[in-house]
Coordinates of C-alpha atoms and ligand atoms in Angstrom, one line a residue:
M1 CA -11.6 9.0 9.0
R2 CA -8.9 10.3 6.8
K3 CA -10.2 9.2 3.4
K4 CA -13.5 11.1 3.5
I5 CA -16.0 8.3 4.1
T6 CA -19.2 9.0 6.0
P7 CA -18.7 6.9 9.1
T8 CA -21.8 4.8 9.5
A9 CA -21.9 2.2 12.2
M10 CA -21.5 -0.7 9.7
R11 CA -18.6 1.0 8.1
I12 CA -16.8 1.6 11.4
L13 CA -17.4 -2.0 12.5
T14 CA -16.2 -3.4 9.2
L15 CA -13.1 -1.3 9.2
E16 CA -12.3 -2.3 12.8
F17 CA -12.6 -5.9 11.8
L18 CA -10.4 -5.5 8.8
L19 CA -7.7 -3.8 11.0
E20 CA -7.6 -6.8 13.3
Q21 CA -6.8 -9.2 10.5
S22 CA -3.4 -10.5 9.6
A23 CA -4.6 -12.0 6.3
A24 CA -7.1 -11.0 3.6
V25 CA -10.7 -11.8 4.3
S26 CA -13.6 -12.8 2.1
L27 CA -17.1 -11.5 2.2
T28 CA -18.1 -14.8 3.8
D29 CA -15.5 -14.3 6.6
I30 CA -16.9 -10.8 7.3
E31 CA -20.4 -12.1 7.1
N32 CA -19.7 -14.8 9.6
H33 CA -18.2 -12.3 12.0
F34 CA -21.2 -10.0 11.8
F35 CA -23.7 -12.8 11.9
R36 CA -26.7 -10.5 12.2
S37 CA -25.9 -8.1 9.4
D38 CA -27.2 -8.2 5.9
R39 CA -25.0 -9.3 3.1
I40 CA -25.9 -6.5 0.7
T41 CA -25.0 -3.8 3.2
L42 CA -21.7 -5.5 3.8
Y43 CA -21.0 -5.9 0.1
R44 CA -21.8 -2.2 -0.5
T45 CA -19.6 -1.2 2.4
L46 CA -16.7 -3.1 0.9
K47 CA -17.3 -1.6 -2.5
T48 CA -17.3 1.9 -1.0
F49 CA -14.0 1.1 0.8
E50 CA -12.5 -0.1 -2.4
Q51 CA -13.6 2.9 -4.4
K52 CA -12.1 5.2 -1.7
G53 CA -8.8 3.5 -1.7
L54 CA -9.1 2.0 1.7
I55 CA -9.1 -1.7 0.7
H56 CA -8.2 -3.6 -2.4
S57 CA -9.7 -6.8 -3.7
I58 CA -7.9 -10.0 -4.5
Q59 CA -9.4 -12.3 -7.0
E60 CA -9.1 -16.0 -6.2
T61 CA -10.5 -19.0 -8.0
N62 CA -13.9 -19.0 -6.3
T63 CA -13.8 -16.0 -4.0
T64 CA -12.8 -12.4 -3.8
K65 CA -10.8 -11.4 -0.7
Y66 CA -10.2 -8.0 0.7
S67 CA -7.2 -6.5 2.3
L68 CA -6.3 -3.0 3.7
C69 CA -4.4 -0.7 1.4
K70 CA -1.3 1.3 2.2
D71 CA -1.4 5.0 2.4
S72 CA -0.5 5.6 -1.2
C73 CA -3.9 4.5 -2.4
G74 CA -6.6 7.1 -2.7
E75 CA -10.0 7.6 -4.3
G76 CA -10.0 5.9 -7.7
T77 CA -6.3 5.2 -7.6
H78 CA -4.8 2.0 -6.2
N79 CA -1.2 1.2 -6.1
D80 CA -1.4 -2.3 -4.9
N81 CA 0.8 -3.9 -7.5
H82 CA 2.3 -6.3 -5.0
L83 CA 2.3 -10.0 -4.8
H84 CA -0.6 -11.9 -3.2
F85 CA 0.3 -15.2 -1.7
Y86 CA -2.3 -17.9 -1.1
C87 CA -1.2 -20.7 1.4
V88 CA -2.7 -24.1 0.5
Q89 CA -2.3 -25.2 4.1
C90 CA -3.8 -22.5 6.2
K91 CA -5.9 -21.1 3.3
E92 CA -4.9 -17.6 4.1
T93 CA -4.0 -14.9 1.5
V94 CA -1.5 -12.3 2.5
C95 CA -0.1 -9.2 0.8
L96 CA 3.7 -9.4 0.2
E97 CA 4.8 -5.8 -0.3
H98 CA 8.6 -6.3 -0.4
V99 CA 8.9 -8.9 -3.2
D100 CA 10.8 -7.7 -6.2
L101 CA 8.6 -8.0 -9.2
S102 CA 10.4 -7.2 -12.4
P103 CA 8.4 -4.8 -14.7
V104 CA 6.3 -6.5 -17.3
M105 CA 7.5 -5.6 -20.8
L106 CA 4.8 -5.3 -23.4
P107 CA 4.8 -4.9 -27.1
P108 CA 4.3 -1.4 -28.4
N109 CA 0.8 0.1 -28.1
F110 CA -0.3 -2.0 -25.2
E111 CA -1.2 -0.1 -22.1
V112 CA -1.5 -1.8 -18.7
Q113 CA -4.2 -0.6 -16.4
Q114 CA -4.0 -3.4 -13.9
I115 CA -1.8 -6.3 -13.2
R116 CA -2.5 -9.0 -10.6
F117 CA 0.3 -10.9 -9.2
F118 CA -0.9 -14.1 -7.5
A119 CA 1.1 -16.9 -6.0
K120 CA 0.1 -20.1 -4.4
G121 CA 2.1 -22.3 -2.1
V122 CA 3.0 -22.7 1.6
C123 CA 3.5 -19.6 3.7
N124 CA 6.2 -19.0 6.2
K125 CA 4.1 -19.9 9.3
C126 CA 3.1 -23.3 7.8
S127 CA 6.6 -24.2 6.4
R128 CA 8.0 -23.5 9.9
Q129 CA 5.5 -26.0 11.4
T130 CA 6.4 -28.8 9.0
M131 CA 10.1 -28.5 9.7
Q132 CA 9.6 -29.1 13.5
Ligands
LIG201 ZN1 -5.2 0.1 -2.8
LIG202 ZN1 0.0 -21.1 5.8
LIG203 ZN1 -2.6 -6.8 -1.3

């Protein structure tokens, strides 16, 4: 594993699961997939992945979801300043990397450490279905 993480069985399985996903997943989703594993181990695995720059978390109203990072993320540094889009129909959250987000202009002496861009609506898969 490129990002220097000791590959325990749980970590390998969790990573494999994350690689298969087309949308972000919540702890509950992962838990349901590994129905015999314990929640605390899973939670710690995700926290380790997040610290190492492998996945990033997406805060939603009642849940936190996780999605794989791009190569530019590393230990302690995330560059996931892209838009997250939540679809109200399929309930999936996806990372939208190529949406142009204009830089946020702040008054003097304000320093940004993190910005979350979050949008809610109907995704391209669902809007295609409604048109048919
Ligand atoms: Zn990241
Ligand atoms: Zn959708
Ligand atoms: Zn993302």
